[in-house]
Amino acid sequence: MNAVFFAIISGLVSILFGVVLIKRISKKPDGDDKMKEIALAIQTGAKAYLLRQYKTISYLAIALFIILGFAINWSTALAFIIGAVLSALAGIIGMNVSVKTNVRTAEAAKYGIGAAFKLAVLGGAVTGMLVVGLALLGVAGLFALPFIEVQHLIGLGFGGSLISVFARLGGGIFTKAADVGADLVGKIEAGIPEDDPRNPAVIADNVGDNVGDCAGMAADLFETYAVTLVAAMFLGFLHFKGVENAVLYPLALGAISIFSSLISLLFIRLPKKQSLEEIEKKGTIMKALYKGLLVAGLLSAGGFYLVTKNMMSDLISASANDIFYSSLVGLVVTALIVFITEYYTATKYKPVRSIAKASETGHGTNIIQGLAVSMKSTAWPILVIVAGIIAAYLFAGLYGIAIAAMSMLSLTGIIVTIDAYGPITDNAGGIAEMSNLPKEIRDITDPLDAVGNTTKAVTKGYAIASAGLAALVLFSAYTEDLLAKNIDLSFQLDNAYVIAGLFIGGLLPYIFAALSMEAVGKTAGYVVKEVRRQFKEKPGIMTGSEKPDYGATVDIVTKGALKQMIVPALIPVLVPVLIMLIFQSNGWLVLGGVLVGSIITGIFVAISMTSGGGAWDNAKKYIESGNHGGKGSEAHKAAITGDTVGDPYKDTAGPAINPMIKILNVVALLLIAVLL
């Protein structure tokens, strides 16, 4: 079967599966009138925000479509707009499914943890399978058109990346500004619990879980998947001139893993005989999710062997076995990154518990220990990535690295399923709390939510590691493309222009992250002032005689997030252009240095922020479960402060660095097409 046709069929099957699941979830009961009212408020806020966000981005997208059409060609421009639309669609569908499933998960909790877990996983699976389905169908479907060549697909990657960086930034600013503002005034000043309906920011906080952790995450991993697929195809085109299967092989890997991921969903279930206490004690929820990931990996490995033997046996410069081994490297790196990230962010391991212990002596020691954990958390992931790069390179050169990256990303369907499970269970717990459901329901939603915190952290680690490999593949494509245009550059460290580029590139993730953090701080400040105003002007809120104005807070966060996301999101688009304008003939050397510098520091900053933020969050959860004095203790107050710092770390700045470093590389490739 032709690989393009196989990929198109696989993408359609994945999308059809998602549509069937949506209908199945929609038929589930959605609770009493109070639950429906709260769920509707969350849905309305999330939809309103996404509509305004994508309307804002659309103006830039249309302008870039016209520029690409005239500057390069209309095939690249068409690919760009398709990539942008599909990335936005992945985010919109993911968010809509999440807000449908959260209230139904809370209702399902009335029938036990098994029912609630199953529904949350199905909700996550819709997002996961639609992300990979849309990405694979978009790339393969576009490539099947007679007037589209592989180099035109770079435009699709750019479109996906552009939407992704705005979605990650805007959604991240929204969710963390609302979360931080709600915590600072609600928990610390007013002394009311998390998700208390008296808090005017509580609906905005729950809206944020969906627009950031679901819509933003879906757009991010759509972009990472699509960009890696396109980069691997493009590198195969440049590296193995005239060998069509080298271009099509990455499509086949993605198609194989869609079916592996679909089958693996059958293995994600809780044992019926275990009690709630046993499930919590034995970590059964996380084990069930990991079982699905393990099955997907093993099935994919078997499928990779068959398709590699079938497609890649005729290559002269690399053997089929070596290319297959490169694909296995990607699967092994995925497993190791997942395990390492869990170690640094789960409550049962030393790093999180060390932060909780440090909280006993105050806010400062919590922050110090949290920063230490965030820095230490970079070591093992980086060593694993380095080992993966070297192993894949030894097997099949630069193309081997591209295949290892595509192998990692081929598991996106099941990884996103595990991730999207998180915001669903988080919202389910919030709805249960705000609806005053019995304690027995929160006893079910709380452990589901606790695991969701870890799965979100694990997925971010996976996304960053795969983004690092993808960016390296894009840089390789940059050098190969220059060579194909008869520009043979040597990026040596004794060249001042290369060194200058390395320093500039190394600076960018820090500036980008700083602006992202400031954006959260400023927007959270608006939330704090609004919540304080409502508590002051409506004293009846605390007694229950007056209702908070949730809509006002949602509107404030929406305006703040959209305003603050523009400047940092434009950095990776404009910097490569400025480099070429300033350095002229030496621009390609400087730009090459910028790309490498941004990859190196970007990976370190992103891993430290996401893992450190996750550790801070779960240290607070660990204390709230009764350790180190429990809720209301001095240690708990210090942990809330740490979590407040960790929130924009793990959910705004850190994840948004992924698309940032890839946009830099994609724009560099587009500049080659424009200028040469």
XYZ file of C-alpha atoms in Angstrom:
676
model
C 0.000 0.000 0.000
C 1.301 3.492 -0.887
C 2.547 5.242 2.287
C 0.672 8.469 1.511
C -2.616 6.590 1.050
C -1.939 4.569 4.220
C -1.307 7.785 6.180
C -4.501 9.405 4.856
C -6.574 6.347 5.799
C -4.970 6.249 9.272
C -5.687 9.942 9.822
C -9.330 9.509 8.786
C -9.730 6.461 11.062
C -8.308 8.454 13.983
C -10.658 11.392 13.357
C -13.673 9.092 12.905
C -12.812 7.375 16.187
C -12.751 10.777 17.907
C -16.135 11.738 16.448
C -17.694 8.458 17.635
C -16.284 9.015 21.128
C -17.688 12.563 21.239
C -21.174 11.212 20.523
C -20.717 8.510 23.153
C -19.579 10.999 25.800
C -22.398 13.431 24.968
C -24.979 10.747 25.816
C -23.654 10.376 29.377
C -25.647 12.077 32.194
C -24.363 15.563 33.084
C -25.587 15.931 36.665
C -28.122 18.118 38.449
C -29.093 21.709 37.638
C -26.355 23.207 39.827
C -23.672 21.123 38.103
C -25.044 22.058 34.682
C -25.049 25.747 35.611
C -21.381 25.666 36.670
C -20.348 23.593 33.655
C -22.168 26.019 31.336
C -20.333 28.971 32.893
C -16.986 27.228 32.280
C -17.977 26.323 28.712
C -19.166 29.847 27.930
C -16.005 31.447 29.290
C -13.708 29.019 27.450
C -15.507 29.417 24.122
C -15.578 33.211 24.419
C -11.854 33.320 25.125
C -10.883 31.002 22.265
C -13.083 32.926 19.829
C -11.366 36.196 20.734
C -7.915 34.596 20.731
C -8.237 33.078 17.286
C -9.858 36.233 15.931
C -6.804 38.165 17.134
C -4.376 35.665 15.582
C -6.317 35.498 12.300
C -5.270 39.038 11.314
C -1.587 38.086 11.549
C -2.217 34.751 9.816
C -3.916 36.418 6.845
C -1.080 38.939 6.518
C 1.542 36.168 6.591
C -0.454 34.123 4.050
C -0.282 37.034 1.583
C 3.424 37.665 2.303
C 4.327 33.985 1.813
C 2.302 33.816 -1.391
C 4.102 36.741 -3.003
C 7.553 36.188 -1.440
C 7.814 32.402 -2.001
C 4.851 30.775 -3.787
C 1.160 30.154 -3.242
C 1.670 26.433 -2.584
C 3.698 27.296 0.537
C 1.096 29.904 1.487
C -1.699 27.325 1.103
C 0.223 24.877 3.294
C 0.696 27.650 5.876
C -3.002 28.448 6.143
C -3.942 24.747 6.295
C -1.425 24.205 9.105
C -2.800 27.199 10.996
C -6.432 26.117 10.589
C -5.766 22.498 11.609
C -3.722 23.568 14.649
C -6.521 25.905 15.735
C -9.074 23.149 15.080
C -7.131 20.709 17.261
C -7.225 23.215 20.118
C -10.903 24.096 19.691
C -12.086 20.477 19.506
C -9.877 19.478 22.439
C -11.265 22.274 24.579
C -14.893 21.588 23.632
C -14.563 17.903 24.458
C -12.870 18.707 27.767
C -15.665 21.023 28.907
C -18.269 18.427 27.901
C -16.507 15.623 29.746
C -15.635 17.370 33.030
C -19.191 17.620 34.394
C -19.991 14.116 33.183
C -16.902 12.805 34.985
C -18.091 14.464 38.203
C -21.496 12.813 37.718
C -19.875 9.439 36.911
C -17.979 9.637 40.225
C -21.307 8.913 41.930
C -21.003 5.378 40.516
C -17.407 4.807 41.600
C -13.846 5.646 40.653
C -13.799 3.166 37.769
C -16.661 4.897 35.946
C -15.176 8.378 36.466
C -11.692 7.253 35.388
C -12.987 5.565 32.236
C -14.932 8.641 31.152
C -12.000 11.000 31.789
C -9.715 8.745 29.727
C -12.234 8.622 26.865
C -12.453 12.420 26.927
C -8.678 12.626 26.768
C -8.608 10.067 23.941
C -10.804 12.295 21.777
C -8.239 15.087 21.967
C -5.310 12.701 21.549
C -6.602 10.901 18.489
C -7.894 14.060 16.818
C -4.523 15.804 17.263
C -2.588 13.034 15.479
C -5.386 12.386 13.003
C -5.589 16.013 11.893
C -1.794 16.370 11.753
C -1.195 13.205 9.727
C -4.158 13.818 7.434
C -3.069 17.429 6.911
C 0.512 16.561 5.932
C -0.309 13.445 3.879
C -3.396 14.961 2.243
C -1.524 18.092 1.250
C 1.455 16.099 -0.045
C -0.900 14.009 -2.175
C -1.872 17.102 -4.189
C -0.031 17.187 -7.544
C 1.203 20.783 -7.169
C 2.615 20.319 -3.629
C 6.265 19.352 -3.179
C 7.937 18.389 0.087
C 9.570 21.809 0.546
C 6.151 23.476 0.406
C 5.181 21.558 3.554
C 7.497 23.832 5.580
C 4.640 26.333 5.289
C 2.308 23.890 7.066
C 4.814 23.602 9.899
C 5.002 27.389 10.163
C 1.211 27.705 10.305
C 0.974 25.110 13.052
C 3.834 26.689 14.989
C 2.361 30.186 14.803
C -0.994 29.094 16.199
C 0.741 26.937 18.789
C 2.921 29.660 20.276
C -0.065 32.011 20.610
C -2.289 29.244 22.003
C 0.348 28.115 24.519
C 1.151 31.680 25.549
C -2.370 33.101 25.588
C -3.881 30.009 27.205
C -0.987 29.767 29.645
C -1.266 33.413 30.679
C -5.028 33.008 31.113
C -4.938 29.836 33.196
C -2.105 30.861 35.495
C -3.215 34.468 35.988
C -6.652 33.209 37.041
C -5.160 30.447 39.203
C -2.617 32.715 40.921
C -5.159 35.505 41.438
C -7.718 33.075 42.866
C -5.156 31.556 45.258
C -3.622 34.820 46.466
C -6.925 36.371 47.496
C -9.096 33.299 48.089
C -6.753 30.881 49.850
C -4.282 33.241 51.511
C -6.247 36.431 52.230
C -9.831 35.157 52.640
C -8.881 31.707 53.936
C -11.410 29.861 51.777
C -10.698 26.487 50.078
C -9.676 25.955 46.467
C -12.644 25.876 44.045
C -14.863 27.575 46.640
C -17.871 29.050 44.757
C -17.556 32.260 46.815
C -14.308 33.110 45.009
C -15.063 35.449 42.040
C -12.057 33.996 40.167
C -13.041 30.333 40.531
C -14.832 30.059 37.169
C -11.950 31.848 35.418
C -9.577 29.362 37.065
C -11.556 26.412 35.689
C -11.869 28.075 32.274
C -8.094 28.441 32.297
C -7.581 24.708 32.786
C -9.302 24.174 29.453
C -7.890 27.008 27.334
C -4.348 26.418 28.637
C -3.909 22.765 29.546
C -6.264 21.432 26.884
C -6.572 23.811 23.909
C -3.019 25.130 24.270
C -1.557 21.683 24.804
C -3.456 20.223 21.813
C -2.243 23.005 19.498
C 1.305 22.598 20.859
C 1.553 18.853 20.265
C -0.225 19.131 16.904
C 2.495 21.574 15.891
C 5.333 19.472 17.306
C 4.019 16.369 15.522
C 3.453 18.142 12.199
C 6.757 20.047 12.246
C 8.748 16.902 13.115
C 6.991 14.921 10.379
C 7.619 17.631 7.788
C 11.248 18.092 8.899
C 11.936 14.340 8.698
C 10.381 14.180 5.209
C 12.324 17.247 4.066
C 15.605 15.880 5.432
C 14.938 12.556 3.676
C 14.362 14.510 0.451
C 17.645 16.435 0.842
C 19.739 13.548 2.192
C 18.588 10.714 -0.118
C 18.036 12.517 -3.407
C 15.670 10.624 -5.695
C 14.705 8.000 -3.059
C 10.964 8.505 -2.621
C 10.592 6.055 0.268
C 13.031 8.090 2.390
C 10.503 10.940 2.144
C 7.430 8.764 2.730
C 8.816 6.574 5.530
C 8.042 9.083 8.362
C 4.397 9.119 7.195
C 4.278 5.344 7.564
C 5.638 5.539 11.133
C 2.898 7.984 12.088
C 0.217 5.809 10.488
C 1.404 2.651 12.295
C 1.321 4.367 15.704
C -2.239 5.599 15.249
C -3.464 2.002 15.177
C -1.127 1.090 18.057
C -2.548 3.938 20.147
C -6.140 2.954 19.367
C -5.511 -0.631 20.483
C -3.653 0.519 23.610
C -6.755 2.368 24.863
C -8.341 -1.032 25.522
C -5.681 -1.690 28.183
C -6.284 1.502 30.213
C -8.696 0.404 32.931
C -8.830 0.027 36.689
C -9.205 -3.420 38.302
C -12.764 -3.893 39.554
C -11.757 -5.784 42.689
C -9.533 -3.069 44.198
C -11.022 -0.719 46.773
C -10.551 3.066 46.578
C -7.944 2.876 49.349
C -5.997 0.147 47.523
C -6.122 2.088 44.272
C -4.608 5.156 45.956
C -2.042 3.192 47.971
C -0.783 1.092 45.045
C -0.747 3.924 42.490
C -3.129 1.943 40.296
C -4.398 4.973 38.342
C -0.966 5.948 37.054
C -0.093 2.304 36.389
C -3.226 1.926 34.263
C -2.286 4.968 32.156
C 1.306 3.771 31.774
C 0.082 0.308 30.757
C -1.628 1.906 27.778
C 1.546 3.800 26.883
C 3.650 0.623 27.175
C 1.290 -1.345 24.911
C 1.316 1.455 22.331
C 5.120 1.503 22.346
C 5.496 -2.261 21.951
C 2.910 -2.497 19.168
C 4.515 0.462 17.386
C 7.948 -1.175 17.587
C 6.580 -4.315 15.893
C 4.876 -2.241 13.223
C 8.017 -0.160 12.656
C 10.025 -3.322 11.955
C 7.602 -4.514 9.283
C 7.268 -1.155 7.542
C 11.035 -0.502 7.665
C 11.828 -3.852 6.046
C 9.178 -3.180 3.420
C 10.145 0.400 2.544
C 13.824 0.924 3.350
C 15.653 -2.201 2.157
C 16.788 -0.587 -1.116
C 18.833 2.239 0.441
C 22.557 2.128 -0.282
C 23.933 4.588 2.287
C 21.998 3.172 5.263
C 20.663 -0.303 6.045
C 17.037 -1.000 6.913
C 18.106 -2.482 10.248
C 19.990 0.688 11.217
C 16.990 2.850 10.387
C 14.761 0.530 12.416
C 17.171 0.799 15.353
C 16.940 4.595 15.062
C 13.164 4.328 15.418
C 13.634 2.205 18.546
C 15.886 4.925 19.987
C 12.926 7.316 19.859
C 10.691 4.871 21.739
C 13.341 4.243 24.414
C 13.941 7.990 24.879
C 10.175 8.473 25.325
C 10.001 5.816 28.059
C 13.013 7.229 29.922
C 11.810 10.848 29.728
C 8.383 9.834 31.074
C 9.957 7.961 34.005
C 12.443 10.743 34.845
C 9.785 13.473 34.700
C 7.513 11.479 36.984
C 10.384 11.035 39.453
C 10.814 14.805 39.749
C 7.106 15.672 39.912
C 5.246 12.823 41.680
C 4.475 12.999 45.408
C 5.904 9.557 46.143
C 9.483 10.502 45.252
C 12.186 12.482 47.045
C 12.255 15.753 45.009
C 8.632 16.720 45.749
C 8.871 15.576 49.353
C 12.045 17.626 49.831
C 10.131 20.777 48.825
C 7.297 19.856 51.196
C 9.840 19.353 54.010
C 11.494 22.698 53.245
C 8.078 24.369 53.562
C 8.118 23.702 57.312
C 10.720 26.432 57.782
C 8.977 29.055 55.673
C 8.246 30.570 52.285
C 11.881 31.354 51.478
C 13.149 27.826 52.042
C 10.305 26.457 49.927
C 11.353 28.703 47.044
C 15.052 27.847 47.455
C 14.423 24.103 47.452
C 11.975 24.381 44.558
C 14.540 26.239 42.462
C 17.172 23.635 43.352
C 14.869 20.790 42.272
C 14.010 22.603 39.031
C 17.690 22.937 38.143
C 18.575 19.365 39.091
C 15.651 18.058 37.041
C 17.451 18.997 33.809
C 20.373 16.586 34.269
C 18.967 13.153 33.445
C 16.632 14.279 30.631
C 19.519 16.056 28.899
C 21.788 13.019 29.255
C 19.028 10.802 27.816
C 18.527 13.183 24.873
C 22.287 13.308 24.255
C 22.525 9.505 24.336
C 19.549 9.278 21.965
C 21.097 11.764 19.519
C 24.432 9.933 19.455
C 22.851 6.477 19.151
C 20.518 7.529 16.325
C 23.380 9.308 14.549
C 25.641 6.268 14.783
C 22.889 4.108 13.318
C 21.785 6.279 10.387
C 23.362 9.741 10.534
C 21.225 12.897 10.545
C 18.351 10.959 9.004
C 18.530 8.564 11.968
C 18.040 11.499 14.368
C 15.032 12.611 12.312
C 13.545 9.110 12.497
C 14.157 8.909 16.265
C 12.318 12.234 16.672
C 9.419 11.051 14.483
C 9.288 7.775 16.410
C 8.912 9.753 19.645
C 6.177 11.947 18.190
C 4.351 8.985 16.652
C 3.100 8.184 20.186
C 1.466 11.617 20.478
C -2.041 10.105 20.354
C -1.669 8.115 23.567
C 0.510 10.786 25.230
C -2.103 13.506 24.625
C -4.787 11.136 25.893
C -2.894 10.859 29.184
C -2.356 14.629 29.295
C -5.904 15.725 28.413
C -7.170 13.408 31.161
C -5.621 15.937 33.611
C -7.721 19.097 32.997
C -10.866 16.951 32.773
C -10.362 15.479 36.263
C -9.220 18.876 37.602
C -12.453 20.501 36.415
C -14.509 17.523 37.630
C -13.158 18.095 41.141
C -13.880 21.817 40.893
C -17.453 21.212 39.758
C -17.965 18.714 42.593
C -16.683 21.283 45.110
C -18.737 24.191 43.731
C -21.863 22.035 43.490
C -21.511 20.999 47.150
C -21.504 17.317 46.201
C -20.951 14.870 49.081
C -17.441 14.279 50.422
C -17.530 10.766 48.932
C -17.466 12.306 45.444
C -14.417 14.465 46.213
C -12.748 11.381 47.664
C -12.971 9.972 44.140
C -12.195 13.107 42.088
C -9.228 14.152 44.275
C -7.018 11.090 43.582
C -7.959 11.279 39.898
C -6.939 14.961 39.893
C -3.686 14.264 41.793
C -2.621 11.815 39.088
C -3.669 14.371 36.468
C -1.130 16.849 37.870
C 1.637 14.318 37.311
C 0.440 13.288 33.830
C 0.407 16.941 32.724
C 3.989 17.350 33.951
C 5.081 14.095 32.285
C 3.574 15.151 28.960
C 5.366 18.494 29.088
C 8.662 16.666 29.628
C 7.906 14.470 26.621
C 6.942 17.489 24.501
C 10.144 19.346 25.402
C 12.421 16.376 24.710
C 10.748 15.683 21.371
C 10.839 19.410 20.528
C 14.585 19.421 21.196
C 15.118 16.561 18.750
C 12.720 18.166 16.256
C 14.581 21.483 16.417
C 17.870 19.669 15.839
C 16.331 17.984 12.784
C 15.140 21.386 11.543
C 18.649 22.801 11.990
C 20.033 19.882 9.991
C 17.483 20.656 7.279
C 18.633 24.309 7.409
C 22.271 23.375 6.732
C 21.340 20.786 4.084
C 19.026 23.250 2.330
C 21.770 25.892 2.241
C 24.122 23.299 0.772
C 21.529 22.420 -1.855
C 21.505 26.133 -2.816
C 25.323 26.016 -3.204
C 26.064 27.763 0.099
C 28.520 25.551 1.935
C 28.947 27.017 5.415
C 31.129 25.710 8.211
C 29.755 26.565 11.643
C 33.077 26.619 13.482
C 33.597 27.984 16.981
C 36.539 30.147 15.894
C 34.174 32.198 13.731
C 33.031 35.390 15.486
C 29.714 35.415 13.632
C 28.855 31.876 14.751
C 29.768 32.744 18.360
C 27.659 35.910 18.165
C 24.733 33.845 16.921
C 25.149 31.300 19.735
C 24.992 34.052 22.348
C 21.961 35.716 20.756
C 20.168 32.391 20.383
C 21.007 31.400 23.956
C 19.524 34.681 25.165
C 16.151 34.290 23.412
C 14.555 31.584 25.643
C 15.411 33.659 28.736
C 13.881 36.847 27.315
C 10.878 34.915 26.020
C 10.344 33.175 29.384
C 10.804 36.439 31.293
C 8.175 38.227 29.209
C 5.826 35.262 29.641
C 6.287 35.288 33.430
C 5.730 39.047 33.562
C 2.572 38.632 31.499
C 1.181 36.207 34.081
C 2.173 38.504 36.943
C 0.534 41.561 35.385
C -2.677 39.753 34.477
C -2.813 38.059 37.898
C -2.535 41.529 39.427
C -5.694 42.565 37.575
C -7.456 39.472 38.959
C -6.314 40.170 42.532
C -7.678 43.733 42.372
C -11.011 42.536 40.937
C -11.495 39.779 43.529
C -10.608 42.173 46.357
C -13.065 44.731 44.943
C -15.887 42.227 44.870
C -15.187 41.002 48.410
C -15.180 44.630 49.628
C -18.235 45.855 47.716
C -20.255 42.655 48.172
C -19.734 41.493 51.764
C -22.642 39.105 51.316
C -20.456 36.907 49.079
C -18.788 35.354 52.122
C -22.100 34.629 53.845
C -23.792 33.336 50.697
C -26.387 36.131 50.480
C -24.768 37.634 47.352
C -23.350 35.984 44.245
C -19.879 36.770 42.879
C -19.647 38.266 39.405
C -17.722 35.466 37.702
C -18.125 36.998 34.241
C -16.264 40.183 35.177
C -13.204 38.198 36.237
C -13.288 36.019 33.114
C -13.453 39.161 30.959
C -10.508 40.773 32.784
C -8.331 37.682 32.370
C -9.314 37.347 28.696
C -8.339 40.927 27.869
C -5.120 40.680 29.873
C -4.030 37.384 28.292
C -4.708 38.532 24.716
C -2.883 41.812 25.281
C 0.157 40.274 26.961
C 0.706 37.386 24.519
C 1.504 39.490 21.422
C 5.074 40.695 22.097
C 6.673 37.413 23.246
C 4.934 35.442 20.478
C 6.390 37.699 17.775
C 9.997 37.279 18.989
C 10.745 33.999 17.125
C 9.092 35.330 13.957
C 10.963 38.633 13.812
C 14.430 37.717 15.147
C 15.568 35.650 12.100
C 14.422 38.447 9.775
C 16.302 41.053 11.818
C 19.432 38.868 11.846
C 19.471 38.748 8.043
C 18.812 42.491 7.737
C 21.575 43.418 10.193
C 24.320 40.952 9.212
C 23.597 40.730 5.474
C 26.042 38.269 3.815
C 27.138 36.870 7.190
C 23.545 36.466 8.263
C 23.363 32.734 7.469
C 26.287 32.070 9.835
C 24.804 34.185 12.625
C 21.364 32.672 12.100
C 22.803 29.147 12.301
C 24.364 30.066 15.639
C 21.065 31.548 16.821
C 19.243 28.316 16.020
C 21.706 26.126 17.932
C 21.940 28.545 20.862
C 18.160 28.685 21.248
C 17.900 24.879 21.156
C 20.506 24.409 23.877
C 19.296 26.968 26.403
C 15.660 26.429 25.417
C 15.711 22.776 26.442
C 17.340 23.564 29.792
C 14.990 26.442 30.617
C 11.878 24.537 29.512
C 12.703 21.356 31.449
C 13.651 23.232 34.624
C 10.468 25.312 34.489
C 8.020 22.505 33.753
C 9.503 19.944 36.139
C 10.172 22.517 38.862
C 6.665 23.940 38.570
C 5.149 20.468 38.709
C 7.204 19.655 41.813
C 6.049 22.851 43.550
C 2.428 22.058 42.717
C 2.561 18.491 43.998
C 4.496 19.524 47.128
C 1.454 21.607 48.005
C -0.842 18.672 47.205
C 1.349 16.379 49.358
C 0.988 18.717 52.344
C -2.762 19.047 51.744
C -3.084 15.270 51.996
C -2.132 15.520 55.685
C 1.667 15.689 55.709
C 3.830 18.340 57.448
C 0.838 19.805 59.258
C -1.747 19.526 56.483
C -4.104 22.236 55.241
C -3.929 25.574 57.030
C -0.491 24.916 58.544
C 2.466 27.252 58.113
C 4.035 24.686 55.794
C 0.879 24.734 53.687
C 0.984 28.529 53.397
C 4.620 28.361 52.280
C 3.723 25.649 49.756
C 0.965 27.851 48.312
C 3.575 30.553 47.730
C 5.837 28.037 45.984
C 2.948 26.801 43.845
C 2.158 30.405 42.919
C 5.695 30.778 41.549
C 5.612 27.334 39.939
C 2.310 27.905 38.131
C 3.599 30.262 35.398
C 6.803 28.196 35.313
C 5.091 24.939 34.357
C 2.005 26.103 32.473
C 3.029 29.280 30.653
C 6.703 30.037 30.083
C 8.146 26.501 30.053
C 5.751 24.849 27.568
C 5.674 27.896 25.262
C 9.440 27.604 24.690
C 8.708 24.426 22.652
C 7.020 26.173 19.718
C 9.322 29.192 20.098
C 12.529 27.316 19.238
C 10.807 25.509 16.370
C 9.388 28.736 14.897
C 12.921 30.165 14.815
C 14.066 27.158 12.768
C 11.024 27.121 10.471
C 11.339 30.854 9.727
C 15.031 30.280 8.935
C 14.028 27.632 6.351
C 11.451 29.985 4.857
C 14.066 32.746 4.602
C 16.213 30.407 2.477
C 13.271 30.015 0.099
C 12.721 33.791 0.021
C 16.321 34.992 -0.313
C 18.036 32.235 -2.338
